[in-house]
Amino acid sequence: LADQLTPRSAAQTLVGYQENHQIELFMQEMLSVVFALLPEDPFEYMTYHLASNRPAPPPPQDEPLCGSGALWVMLPGGDPLCAEHWRLRRCWLSKEGTFCISTSTASVTKSDSGGLFINPQEEAQPQQMPVEPGFTFRQLDEDEAARPFA
């Protein structure tokens, strides 16, 4: 693959990869929390944050999709202007017209010796919303939400 990439196609591939996984936004958010909290062990905190807040992996390849990506999703009853009320989640649109949001998260616990136990993401059923004629989504403006592309 590397021998087939030109600088332009490599850049396009990286931009698409970043947009699909929202890595830059996730890391910026994690670092802003680290600098706000100043935890005693920032690396342990970042390990915990990565494990407990990462979006679920993409849906199985056997499910026909129109598209998939990591999107900021507000917690039920959350305040759109409060950054803590948003979570990065894996979302996809099925060919049947269902918008799905994965709610799977890893469980992270601290051992008595101070290490972290990271259990794999639970296989929770995704939240499903049928997209029917007349159904609309609206992107919030920057002054309406604490997260980009909300």
mmCIF file of C-alpha atoms in Angstrom:
data_model
loop_
_atom_site.group_PDB
_atom_site.id
_atom_site.type_symbol
_atom_site.label_atom_id
_atom_site.label_comp_id
_atom_site.label_asym_id
_atom_site.label_seq_id
_atom_site.Cartn_x
_atom_site.Cartn_y
_atom_site.Cartn_z
ATOM 1 C CA LEU A 1 0.000 0.000 0.000
ATOM 2 C CA ALA A 2 2.777 2.466 0.931
ATOM 3 C CA ASP A 3 4.406 2.124 -2.499
ATOM 4 C CA GLN A 4 1.066 3.050 -4.149
ATOM 5 C CA LEU A 5 0.569 6.263 -2.147
ATOM 6 C CA THR A 6 1.514 9.651 -3.491
ATOM 7 C CA PRO A 7 2.000 12.539 -1.038
ATOM 8 C CA ARG A 8 -1.459 13.857 -2.008
ATOM 9 C CA SER A 9 -3.238 10.502 -1.643
ATOM 10 C CA ALA A 10 -1.408 9.844 1.645
ATOM 11 C CA ALA A 11 -2.599 13.203 2.993
ATOM 12 C CA GLN A 12 -6.168 12.496 1.849
ATOM 13 C CA THR A 13 -6.024 9.056 3.473
ATOM 14 C CA LEU A 14 -4.809 10.533 6.771
ATOM 15 C CA VAL A 15 -7.419 13.299 6.740
ATOM 16 C CA GLY A 16 -10.190 10.769 6.082
ATOM 17 C CA TYR A 17 -8.859 8.474 8.804
ATOM 18 C CA GLN A 18 -8.703 11.350 11.314
ATOM 19 C CA GLU A 19 -12.210 12.551 10.442
ATOM 20 C CA ASN A 20 -13.623 9.047 10.742
ATOM 21 C CA HIS A 21 -12.082 8.430 14.167
ATOM 22 C CA GLN A 22 -11.979 12.012 15.569
ATOM 23 C CA ILE A 23 -8.544 11.299 17.095
ATOM 24 C CA GLU A 24 -7.407 14.921 17.251
ATOM 25 C CA LEU A 25 -10.561 16.103 19.057
ATOM 26 C CA PHE A 26 -10.421 13.157 21.460
ATOM 27 C CA MET A 27 -6.775 13.856 22.359
ATOM 28 C CA GLN A 28 -7.392 17.619 22.713
ATOM 29 C CA GLU A 29 -10.302 16.939 25.051
ATOM 30 C CA MET A 30 -8.238 14.485 27.117
ATOM 31 C CA LEU A 31 -5.325 16.914 27.433
ATOM 32 C CA SER A 32 -7.604 19.808 28.404
ATOM 33 C CA VAL A 33 -9.015 17.652 31.232
ATOM 34 C CA VAL A 34 -5.495 16.655 32.344
ATOM 35 C CA PHE A 35 -4.403 20.313 32.465
ATOM 36 C CA ALA A 36 -7.593 21.318 34.302
ATOM 37 C CA LEU A 37 -7.338 18.532 36.932
ATOM 38 C CA LEU A 38 -3.520 18.259 37.182
ATOM 39 C CA PRO A 39 -3.692 14.634 38.390
ATOM 40 C CA GLU A 40 -0.773 13.310 40.444
ATOM 41 C CA ASP A 41 0.010 10.722 37.761
ATOM 42 C CA PRO A 42 -1.059 12.196 34.393
ATOM 43 C CA PHE A 43 -0.083 9.051 32.468
ATOM 44 C CA GLU A 44 -2.269 6.827 34.630
ATOM 45 C CA TYR A 45 -5.114 9.318 34.213
ATOM 46 C CA MET A 46 -4.663 9.402 30.417
ATOM 47 C CA THR A 47 -4.608 5.586 30.296
ATOM 48 C CA TYR A 48 -7.857 5.523 32.267
ATOM 49 C CA HIS A 49 -9.367 8.237 30.072
ATOM 50 C CA LEU A 50 -8.406 6.460 26.837
ATOM 51 C CA ALA A 51 -9.846 3.135 27.985
ATOM 52 C CA SER A 52 -13.073 4.448 29.463
ATOM 53 C CA ASN A 53 -13.986 7.113 26.899
ATOM 54 C CA ARG A 54 -12.908 5.733 23.542
ATOM 55 C CA PRO A 55 -15.631 5.134 20.984
ATOM 56 C CA ALA A 56 -16.647 1.572 20.216
ATOM 57 C CA PRO A 57 -15.044 -0.112 17.225
ATOM 58 C CA PRO A 58 -16.811 0.119 13.857
ATOM 59 C CA PRO A 59 -19.847 -2.132 13.371
ATOM 60 C CA PRO A 60 -19.354 -5.613 11.892
ATOM 61 C CA GLN A 61 -18.405 -5.627 8.222
ATOM 62 C CA ASP A 62 -21.266 -8.008 7.394
ATOM 63 C CA GLU A 63 -23.797 -5.214 8.062
ATOM 64 C CA PRO A 64 -24.322 -3.102 4.900
ATOM 65 C CA LEU A 65 -23.696 0.550 5.803
ATOM 66 C CA CYS A 66 -24.078 3.934 4.170
ATOM 67 C CA GLY A 67 -21.435 5.381 6.480
ATOM 68 C CA SER A 68 -19.739 5.139 9.880
ATOM 69 C CA GLY A 69 -17.725 7.470 12.093
ATOM 70 C CA ALA A 70 -17.041 8.749 15.593
ATOM 71 C CA LEU A 71 -19.364 11.609 16.557
ATOM 72 C CA TRP A 72 -19.959 13.643 19.702
ATOM 73 C CA VAL A 73 -23.260 12.550 21.274
ATOM 74 C CA MET A 74 -24.903 14.336 24.207
ATOM 75 C CA LEU A 75 -25.885 12.271 27.241
ATOM 76 C CA PRO A 76 -29.672 12.024 27.802
ATOM 77 C CA GLY A 77 -30.877 15.127 29.614
ATOM 78 C CA GLY A 78 -27.467 16.795 29.185
ATOM 79 C CA ASP A 79 -26.744 20.470 28.740
ATOM 80 C CA PRO A 80 -25.424 21.116 25.202
ATOM 81 C CA LEU A 81 -23.109 23.851 26.523
ATOM 82 C CA CYS A 82 -21.478 21.594 29.156
ATOM 83 C CA ALA A 83 -18.497 19.681 27.681
ATOM 84 C CA GLU A 84 -18.777 16.936 30.331
ATOM 85 C CA HIS A 85 -22.239 16.016 29.023
ATOM 86 C CA TRP A 86 -20.855 14.888 25.646
ATOM 87 C CA ARG A 87 -19.276 11.531 24.738
ATOM 88 C CA LEU A 88 -17.462 10.466 21.590
ATOM 89 C CA ARG A 89 -19.466 7.535 20.222
ATOM 90 C CA ARG A 90 -19.325 5.294 17.154
ATOM 91 C CA CYS A 91 -22.293 6.060 14.885
ATOM 92 C CA TRP A 92 -23.410 4.559 11.591
ATOM 93 C CA LEU A 93 -26.255 4.654 9.109
ATOM 94 C CA SER A 94 -27.467 1.296 7.832
ATOM 95 C CA LYS A 95 -28.626 0.694 4.263
ATOM 96 C CA GLU A 96 -32.097 0.031 5.733
ATOM 97 C CA GLY A 97 -32.229 3.638 6.951
ATOM 98 C CA THR A 98 -31.474 3.197 10.666
ATOM 99 C CA PHE A 99 -29.157 5.625 12.443
ATOM 100 C CA CYS A 100 -27.254 3.707 15.153
ATOM 101 C CA ILE A 101 -25.247 4.986 18.125
ATOM 102 C CA SER A 102 -23.004 2.561 19.994
ATOM 103 C CA THR A 103 -23.138 2.919 23.762
ATOM 104 C CA SER A 104 -20.427 0.288 24.383
ATOM 105 C CA THR A 105 -17.691 1.378 26.781
ATOM 106 C CA ALA A 106 -14.818 -0.394 28.488
ATOM 107 C CA SER A 107 -14.889 -0.880 32.221
ATOM 108 C CA VAL A 108 -11.780 0.377 33.992
ATOM 109 C CA THR A 109 -10.981 -0.352 37.637
ATOM 110 C CA LYS A 110 -7.978 0.405 39.810
ATOM 111 C CA SER A 111 -6.302 -2.454 41.673
ATOM 112 C CA ASP A 112 -5.117 -2.242 45.284
ATOM 113 C CA SER A 113 -1.525 -2.126 43.978
ATOM 114 C CA GLY A 114 -2.348 0.954 41.879
ATOM 115 C CA GLY A 115 -2.526 -0.680 38.446
ATOM 116 C CA LEU A 116 -5.465 -0.388 36.092
ATOM 117 C CA PHE A 117 -7.633 -3.294 34.962
ATOM 118 C CA ILE A 118 -9.194 -2.578 31.575
ATOM 119 C CA ASN A 119 -12.004 -4.929 30.662
ATOM 120 C CA PRO A 120 -13.030 -5.071 27.000
ATOM 121 C CA GLN A 121 -15.958 -3.050 25.834
ATOM 122 C CA GLU A 122 -19.292 -4.524 26.734
ATOM 123 C CA GLU A 123 -21.368 -5.697 23.784
ATOM 124 C CA ALA A 124 -24.364 -3.433 24.389
ATOM 125 C CA GLN A 125 -27.049 -3.124 21.746
ATOM 126 C CA PRO A 126 -26.670 0.176 19.885
ATOM 127 C CA GLN A 127 -29.290 2.857 20.216
ATOM 128 C CA GLN A 128 -31.301 2.738 16.976
ATOM 129 C CA MET A 129 -33.360 5.481 15.364
ATOM 130 C CA PRO A 130 -35.210 4.708 12.133
ATOM 131 C CA VAL A 131 -34.745 7.489 9.602
ATOM 132 C CA GLU A 132 -38.116 7.905 7.918
ATOM 133 C CA PRO A 133 -39.342 10.425 5.338
ATOM 134 C CA GLY A 134 -39.531 13.842 6.971
ATOM 135 C CA PHE A 135 -37.056 12.907 9.735
ATOM 136 C CA THR A 136 -34.360 15.573 10.193
ATOM 137 C CA PHE A 137 -31.183 16.186 12.153
ATOM 138 C CA ARG A 138 -29.847 19.632 12.845
ATOM 139 C CA GLN A 139 -26.226 20.524 13.477
ATOM 140 C CA LEU A 140 -25.953 22.917 16.405
ATOM 141 C CA ASP A 141 -24.113 26.193 15.879
ATOM 142 C CA GLU A 142 -20.813 26.775 17.698
ATOM 143 C CA ASP A 143 -22.516 28.956 20.322
ATOM 144 C CA GLU A 144 -25.162 26.259 20.982
ATOM 145 C CA ALA A 145 -22.885 23.335 21.903
ATOM 146 C CA ALA A 146 -19.646 22.676 23.793
ATOM 147 C CA ARG A 147 -18.450 20.180 21.174
ATOM 148 C CA PRO A 148 -17.695 20.676 17.492
ATOM 149 C CA PHE A 149 -20.011 19.204 14.878
ATOM 150 C CA ALA A 150 -22.721 18.526 17.469
#
